[in-house]
GROMACS .gro file of C-alpha atoms in nm:
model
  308
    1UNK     CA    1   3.268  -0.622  12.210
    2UNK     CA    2   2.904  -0.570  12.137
    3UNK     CA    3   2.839  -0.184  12.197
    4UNK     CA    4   2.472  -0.015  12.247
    5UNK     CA    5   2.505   0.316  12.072
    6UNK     CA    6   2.240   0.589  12.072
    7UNK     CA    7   2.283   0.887  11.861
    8UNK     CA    8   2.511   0.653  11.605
    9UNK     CA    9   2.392   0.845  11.324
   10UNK     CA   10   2.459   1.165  11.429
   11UNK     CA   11   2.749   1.451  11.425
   12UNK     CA   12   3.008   1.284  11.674
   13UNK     CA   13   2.820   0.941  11.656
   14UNK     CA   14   2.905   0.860  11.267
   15UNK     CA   15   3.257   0.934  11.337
   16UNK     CA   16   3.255   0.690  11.613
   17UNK     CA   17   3.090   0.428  11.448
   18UNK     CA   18   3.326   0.404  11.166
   19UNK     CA   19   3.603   0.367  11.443
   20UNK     CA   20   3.452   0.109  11.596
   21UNK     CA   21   3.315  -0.081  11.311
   22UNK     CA   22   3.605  -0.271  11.252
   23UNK     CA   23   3.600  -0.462  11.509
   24UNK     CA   24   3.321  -0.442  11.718
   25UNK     CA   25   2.956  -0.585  11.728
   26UNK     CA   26   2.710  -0.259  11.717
   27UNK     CA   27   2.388  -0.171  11.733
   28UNK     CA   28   2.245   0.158  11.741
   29UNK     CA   29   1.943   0.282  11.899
   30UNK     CA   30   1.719   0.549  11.658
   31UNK     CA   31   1.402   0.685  11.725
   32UNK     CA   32   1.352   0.548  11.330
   33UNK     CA   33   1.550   0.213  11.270
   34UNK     CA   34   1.474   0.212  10.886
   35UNK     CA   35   1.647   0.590  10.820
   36UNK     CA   36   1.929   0.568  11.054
   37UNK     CA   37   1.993   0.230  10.864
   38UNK     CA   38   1.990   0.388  10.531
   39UNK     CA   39   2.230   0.679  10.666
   40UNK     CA   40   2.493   0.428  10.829
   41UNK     CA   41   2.480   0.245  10.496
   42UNK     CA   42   2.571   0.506  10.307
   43UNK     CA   43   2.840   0.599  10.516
   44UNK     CA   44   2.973   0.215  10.501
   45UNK     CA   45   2.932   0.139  10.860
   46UNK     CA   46   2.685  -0.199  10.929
   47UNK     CA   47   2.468  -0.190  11.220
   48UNK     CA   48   2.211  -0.337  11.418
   49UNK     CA   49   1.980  -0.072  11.421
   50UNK     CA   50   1.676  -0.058  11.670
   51UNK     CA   51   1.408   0.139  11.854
   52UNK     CA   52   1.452   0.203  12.213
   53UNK     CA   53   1.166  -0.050  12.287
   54UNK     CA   54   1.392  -0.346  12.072
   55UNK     CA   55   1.630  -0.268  12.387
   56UNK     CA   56   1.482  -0.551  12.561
   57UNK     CA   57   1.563  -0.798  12.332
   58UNK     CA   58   1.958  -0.745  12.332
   59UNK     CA   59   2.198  -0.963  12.499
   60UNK     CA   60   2.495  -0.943  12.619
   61UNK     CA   61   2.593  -0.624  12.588
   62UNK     CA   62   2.955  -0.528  12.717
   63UNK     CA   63   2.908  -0.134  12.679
   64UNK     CA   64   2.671   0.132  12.610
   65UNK     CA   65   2.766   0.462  12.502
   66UNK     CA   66   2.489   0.759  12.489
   67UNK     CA   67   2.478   1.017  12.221
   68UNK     CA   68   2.196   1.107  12.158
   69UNK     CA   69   2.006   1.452  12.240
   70UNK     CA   70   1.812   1.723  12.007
   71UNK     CA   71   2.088   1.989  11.900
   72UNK     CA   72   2.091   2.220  12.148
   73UNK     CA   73   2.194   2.557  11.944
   74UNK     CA   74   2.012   2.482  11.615
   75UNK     CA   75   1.720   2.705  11.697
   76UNK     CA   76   1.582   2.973  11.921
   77UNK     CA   77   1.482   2.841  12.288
   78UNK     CA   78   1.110   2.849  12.280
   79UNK     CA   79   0.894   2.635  12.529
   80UNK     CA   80   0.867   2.319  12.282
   81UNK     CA   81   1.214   2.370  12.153
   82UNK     CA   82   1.308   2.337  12.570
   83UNK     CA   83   1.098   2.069  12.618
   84UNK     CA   84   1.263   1.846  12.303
   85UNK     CA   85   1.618   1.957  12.437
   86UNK     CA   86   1.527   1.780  12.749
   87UNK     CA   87   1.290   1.518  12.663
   88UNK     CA   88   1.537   1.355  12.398
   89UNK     CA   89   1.844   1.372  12.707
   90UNK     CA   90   1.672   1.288  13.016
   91UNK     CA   91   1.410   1.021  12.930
   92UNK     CA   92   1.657   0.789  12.643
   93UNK     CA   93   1.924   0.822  12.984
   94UNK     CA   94   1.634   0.724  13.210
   95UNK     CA   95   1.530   0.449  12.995
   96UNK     CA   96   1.934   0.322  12.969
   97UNK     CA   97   1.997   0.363  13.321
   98UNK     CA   98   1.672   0.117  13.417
   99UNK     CA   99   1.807  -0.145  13.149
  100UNK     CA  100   2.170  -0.177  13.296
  101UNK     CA  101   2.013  -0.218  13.627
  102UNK     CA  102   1.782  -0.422  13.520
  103UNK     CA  103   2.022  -0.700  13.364
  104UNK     CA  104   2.160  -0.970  13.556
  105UNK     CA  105   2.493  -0.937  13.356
  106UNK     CA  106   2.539  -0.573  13.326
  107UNK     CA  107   2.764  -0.410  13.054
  108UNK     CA  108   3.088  -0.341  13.180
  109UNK     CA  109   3.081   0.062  13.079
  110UNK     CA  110   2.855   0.304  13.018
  111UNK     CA  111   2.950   0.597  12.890
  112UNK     CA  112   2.689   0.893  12.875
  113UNK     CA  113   2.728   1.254  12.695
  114UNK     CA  114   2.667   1.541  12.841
  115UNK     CA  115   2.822   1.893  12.799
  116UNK     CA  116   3.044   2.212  12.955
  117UNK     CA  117   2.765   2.385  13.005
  118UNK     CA  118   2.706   2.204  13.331
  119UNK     CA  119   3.015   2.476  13.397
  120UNK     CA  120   2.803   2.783  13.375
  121UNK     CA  121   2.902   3.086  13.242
  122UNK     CA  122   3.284   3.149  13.356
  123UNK     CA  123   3.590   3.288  13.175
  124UNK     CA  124   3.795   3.093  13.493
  125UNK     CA  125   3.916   2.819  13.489
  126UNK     CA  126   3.773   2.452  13.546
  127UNK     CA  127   3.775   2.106  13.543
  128UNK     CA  128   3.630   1.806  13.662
  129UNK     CA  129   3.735   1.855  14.048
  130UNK     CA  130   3.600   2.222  14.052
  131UNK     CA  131   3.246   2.204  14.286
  132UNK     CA  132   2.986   2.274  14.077
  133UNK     CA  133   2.674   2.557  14.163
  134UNK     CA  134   2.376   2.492  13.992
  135UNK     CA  135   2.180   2.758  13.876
  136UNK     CA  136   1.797   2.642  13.738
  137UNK     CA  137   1.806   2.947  13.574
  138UNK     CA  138   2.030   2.868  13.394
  139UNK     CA  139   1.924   2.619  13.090
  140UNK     CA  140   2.229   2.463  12.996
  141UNK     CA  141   2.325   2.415  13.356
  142UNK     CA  142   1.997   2.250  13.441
  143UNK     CA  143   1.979   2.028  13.125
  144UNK     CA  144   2.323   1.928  13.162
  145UNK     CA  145   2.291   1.859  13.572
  146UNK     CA  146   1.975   1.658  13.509
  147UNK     CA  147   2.085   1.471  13.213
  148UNK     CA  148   2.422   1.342  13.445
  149UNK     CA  149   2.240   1.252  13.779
  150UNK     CA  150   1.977   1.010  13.581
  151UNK     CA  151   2.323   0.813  13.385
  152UNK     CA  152   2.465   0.771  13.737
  153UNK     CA  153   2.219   0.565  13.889
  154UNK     CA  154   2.361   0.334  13.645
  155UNK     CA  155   2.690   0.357  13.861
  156UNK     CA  156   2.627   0.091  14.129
  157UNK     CA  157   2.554  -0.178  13.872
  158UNK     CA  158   2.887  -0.057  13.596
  159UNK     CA  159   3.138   0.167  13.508
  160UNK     CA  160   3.004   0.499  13.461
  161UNK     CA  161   3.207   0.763  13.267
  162UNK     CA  162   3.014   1.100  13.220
  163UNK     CA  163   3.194   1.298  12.892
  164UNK     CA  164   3.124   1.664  12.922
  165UNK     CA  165   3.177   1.775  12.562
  166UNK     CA  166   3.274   2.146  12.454
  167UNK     CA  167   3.290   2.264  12.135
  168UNK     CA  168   3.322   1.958  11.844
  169UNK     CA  169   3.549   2.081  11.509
  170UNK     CA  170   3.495   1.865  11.283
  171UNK     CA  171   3.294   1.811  10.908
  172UNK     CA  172   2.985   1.894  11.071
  173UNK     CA  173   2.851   2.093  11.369
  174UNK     CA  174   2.938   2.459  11.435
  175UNK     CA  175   3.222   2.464  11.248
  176UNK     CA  176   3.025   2.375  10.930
  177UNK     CA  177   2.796   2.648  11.028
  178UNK     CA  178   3.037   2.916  11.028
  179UNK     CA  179   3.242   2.865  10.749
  180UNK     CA  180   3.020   3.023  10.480
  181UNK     CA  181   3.072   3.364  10.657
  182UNK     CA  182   3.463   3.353  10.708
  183UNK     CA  183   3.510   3.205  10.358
  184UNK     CA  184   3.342   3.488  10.240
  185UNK     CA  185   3.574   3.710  10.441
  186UNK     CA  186   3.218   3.829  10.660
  187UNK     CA  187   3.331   3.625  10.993
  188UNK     CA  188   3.470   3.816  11.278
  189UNK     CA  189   3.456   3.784  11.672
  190UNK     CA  190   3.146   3.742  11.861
  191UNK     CA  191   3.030   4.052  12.120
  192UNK     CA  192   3.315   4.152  12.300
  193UNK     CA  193   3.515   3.824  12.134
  194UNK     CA  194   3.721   3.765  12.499
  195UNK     CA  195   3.426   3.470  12.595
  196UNK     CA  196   3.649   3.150  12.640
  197UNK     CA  197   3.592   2.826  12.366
  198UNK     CA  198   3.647   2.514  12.477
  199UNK     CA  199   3.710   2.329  12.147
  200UNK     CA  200   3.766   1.957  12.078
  201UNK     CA  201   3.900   1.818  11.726
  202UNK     CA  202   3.676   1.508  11.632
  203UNK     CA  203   3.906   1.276  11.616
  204UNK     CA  204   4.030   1.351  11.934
  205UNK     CA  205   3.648   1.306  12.082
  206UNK     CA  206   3.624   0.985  11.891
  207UNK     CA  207   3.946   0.869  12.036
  208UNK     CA  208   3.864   0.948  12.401
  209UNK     CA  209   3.567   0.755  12.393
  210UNK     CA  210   3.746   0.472  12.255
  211UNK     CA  211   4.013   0.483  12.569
  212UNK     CA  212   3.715   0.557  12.831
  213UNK     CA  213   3.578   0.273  12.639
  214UNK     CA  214   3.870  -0.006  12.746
  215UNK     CA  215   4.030   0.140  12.988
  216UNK     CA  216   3.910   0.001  13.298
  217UNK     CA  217   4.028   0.251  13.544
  218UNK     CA  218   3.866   0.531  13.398
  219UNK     CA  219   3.522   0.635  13.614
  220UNK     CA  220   3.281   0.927  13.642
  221UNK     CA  221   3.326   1.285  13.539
  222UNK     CA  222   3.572   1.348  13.199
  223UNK     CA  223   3.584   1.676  13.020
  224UNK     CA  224   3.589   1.625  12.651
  225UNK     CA  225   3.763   1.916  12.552
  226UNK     CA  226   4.090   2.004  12.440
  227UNK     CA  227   4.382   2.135  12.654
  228UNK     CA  228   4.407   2.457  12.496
  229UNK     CA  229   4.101   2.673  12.495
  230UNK     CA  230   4.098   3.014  12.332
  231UNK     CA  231   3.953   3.306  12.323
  232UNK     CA  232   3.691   3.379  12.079
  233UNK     CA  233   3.844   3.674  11.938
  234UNK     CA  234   4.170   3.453  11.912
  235UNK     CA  235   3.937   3.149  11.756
  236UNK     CA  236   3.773   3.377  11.451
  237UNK     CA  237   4.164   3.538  11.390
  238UNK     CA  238   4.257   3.175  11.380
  239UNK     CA  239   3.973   3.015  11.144
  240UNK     CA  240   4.020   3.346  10.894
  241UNK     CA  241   4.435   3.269  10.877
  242UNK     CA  242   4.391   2.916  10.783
  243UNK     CA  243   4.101   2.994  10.532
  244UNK     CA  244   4.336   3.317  10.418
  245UNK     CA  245   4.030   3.506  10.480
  246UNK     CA  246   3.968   3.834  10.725
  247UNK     CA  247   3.821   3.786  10.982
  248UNK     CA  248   3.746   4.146  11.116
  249UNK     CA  249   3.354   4.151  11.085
  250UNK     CA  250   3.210   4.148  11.436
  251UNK     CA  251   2.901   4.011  11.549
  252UNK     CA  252   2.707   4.234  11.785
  253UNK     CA  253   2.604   4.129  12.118
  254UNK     CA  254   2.248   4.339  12.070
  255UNK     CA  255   2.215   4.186  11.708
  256UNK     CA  256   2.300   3.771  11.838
  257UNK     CA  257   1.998   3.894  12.177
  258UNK     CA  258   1.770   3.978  11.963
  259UNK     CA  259   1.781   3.713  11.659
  260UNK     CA  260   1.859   3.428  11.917
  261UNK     CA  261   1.722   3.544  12.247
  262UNK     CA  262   1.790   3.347  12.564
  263UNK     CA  263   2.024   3.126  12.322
  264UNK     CA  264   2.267   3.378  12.261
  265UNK     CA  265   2.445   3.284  12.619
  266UNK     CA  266   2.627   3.032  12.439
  267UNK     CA  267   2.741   3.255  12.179
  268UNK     CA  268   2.839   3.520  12.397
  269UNK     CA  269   2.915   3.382  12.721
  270UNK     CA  270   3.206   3.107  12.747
  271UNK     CA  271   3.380   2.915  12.977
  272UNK     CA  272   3.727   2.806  13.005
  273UNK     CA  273   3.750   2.421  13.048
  274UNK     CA  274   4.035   2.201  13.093
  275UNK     CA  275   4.059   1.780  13.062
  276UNK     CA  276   4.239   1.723  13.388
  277UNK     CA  277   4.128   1.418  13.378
  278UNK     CA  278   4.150   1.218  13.088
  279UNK     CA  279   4.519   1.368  13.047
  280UNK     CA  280   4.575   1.218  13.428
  281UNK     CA  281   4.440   0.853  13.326
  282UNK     CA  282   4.690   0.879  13.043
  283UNK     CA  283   4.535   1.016  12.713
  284UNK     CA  284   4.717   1.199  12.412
  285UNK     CA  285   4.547   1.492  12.211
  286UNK     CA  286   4.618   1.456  11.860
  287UNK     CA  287   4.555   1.809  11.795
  288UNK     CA  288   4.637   1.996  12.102
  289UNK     CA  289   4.651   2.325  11.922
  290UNK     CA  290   4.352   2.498  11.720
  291UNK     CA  291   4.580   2.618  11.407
  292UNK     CA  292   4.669   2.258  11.398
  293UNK     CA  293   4.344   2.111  11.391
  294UNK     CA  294   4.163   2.360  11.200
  295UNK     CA  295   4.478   2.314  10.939
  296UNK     CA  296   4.399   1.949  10.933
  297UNK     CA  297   4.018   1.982  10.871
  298UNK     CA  298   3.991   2.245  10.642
  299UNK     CA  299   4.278   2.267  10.389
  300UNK     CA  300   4.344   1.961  10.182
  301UNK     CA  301   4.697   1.786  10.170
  302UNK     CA  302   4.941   1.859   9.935
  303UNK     CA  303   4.926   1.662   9.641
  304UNK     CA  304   5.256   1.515   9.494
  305UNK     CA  305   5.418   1.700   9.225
  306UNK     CA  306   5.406   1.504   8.902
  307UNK     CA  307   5.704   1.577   8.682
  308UNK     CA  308   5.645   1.559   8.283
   0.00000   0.00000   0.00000
């Protein structure tokens, strides 16, 4: 297949590249060609790399899958930092969207990010059947509503699967983020530490793309996220077990307002979000469980013993 990727040289995008790069055709849409080239190079993975205007030029394209967006939690919510949340989600989508309609062959899938916290703030459950409310108050909500209604105008033209992504474990990301603190033995829970995590082991991600990729069935609203979320409290005692550290240090809710302002919500409020879906179409977690998967990413295998 040849596969439009944007955001290919990110986080979750790297790790799907090198899946795919075996065999696949790929090129990857970066607001700077010549970097993202030089990243996926050292990484091993060769692609087609290309602004969004060198869209025009491509040619039969049999899927597009769309990663990219400015990190939402790397840095306080100020007015430009708002505006670049939703500028790099909703006009790149836009801009996708027109080009599948536009072509007289269309790719057979597209496959467009977004994330859980289209959910809102809510300990209860959910999934993709549960009616949504959304609040413009409420940033997340809004970026995330927005970002979804402009990759579904796509819909009448291809298959559109929307992947609303929780929490990513993996090399990079939050995880990477935290684990200065907890190996130090500093990491604890966050404010009260009972806000819900919905967590997702990279590989697993990467893999559920891959099956929304070819499996032809598969339409609209997935949530990637593992089938066991947890508790942060629960997620912090976890992390410190498998790094052998404590993990008894708690962050203030006051201390996370004030450094991180209107941010904090996503530190401190959680929701609780299940993948009805993609286990209904048929998909397999890898690492259904968090001591498993944080096991697997952050303590090395076992070496064989060498006898003298």
């Amino acid at each position: 297949m040849k596969i439009v990727i944007s955001g290919g040289s990110g986080f979750v995008g790297l790790q799907l590249l090198k899946q795919l790069q075996p065999n696949h055709q790929l090129v990857v849409i970066s607001r700077n060609p010549k970097a993202a080239k030089h990243t996926l190079s050292q990484q091993g993975v060769e692609a087609e790399c290309i602004d969004i205007d060198g869209l025009v030029w491509q040619k039969d394209v049999d899927a597009v899958i769309n990663l990219a967006g400015e990190p939402i939690a790397d840095k306080r919510w100020s007015s430009a930092q708002k505006h670049r949340i939703c500028d790099s989600r909703w006009r790149l989508t836009q801009t996708l969207s027109d080009w599948i309609l536009a072509q007289p062959t269309p790719p057979s899938v597209f496959i467009s990010a977004s994330a859980i916290g289209i959910y809102g703030n809510d300990n209860q459950a959910v999934d993709e059947n549960t009616p949504l409310t959304v609040n413009d108050a409420d940033f997340a909500q809004k970026v995330c509503h927005t970002w979804e209604t402009l990759a579904l105008q796509a819909q009448g033209h291809t298959r559109v699967c929307l992947l609303r992504i929780g929490l990513v474990l993996g090399e990079g990301g939050a995880l990477k983020k935290m684990l200065p603190a907890f190996r130090a033995g500093l990491g604890g829970p966050i404010g009260s530490g009972e806000q819900m995590m919905s967590w997702i082991h990279i590989d697993d991600l990467v893999a559920a793309i891959g099956f929304l990729l070819i499996n032809p069935e598969s339409r609209g609203v997935y949530n990637g996220t593992g089938p066991l979320p947890v508790s942060n409290r629960l997620f912090t005692r976890t992390l410190g077990k498998v790094l052998h550290r404590p993990a008894v240090v708690p962050v203030p809710a006051l201390a996370l307002k004030l450094g991180l302002g209107e941010m904090s919500q996503l530190l401190l409020e959680g929701q609780r979000v299940l993948p009805t879906r993609l286990q209904q179409d048929g998909f397999e977690f890898h690492y259904p469980g968090l001591e498993g998967a944080l096991t697997q990413l952050l303590q090395p295998p076992l070496r064989p013993r060498v006898d003298d």
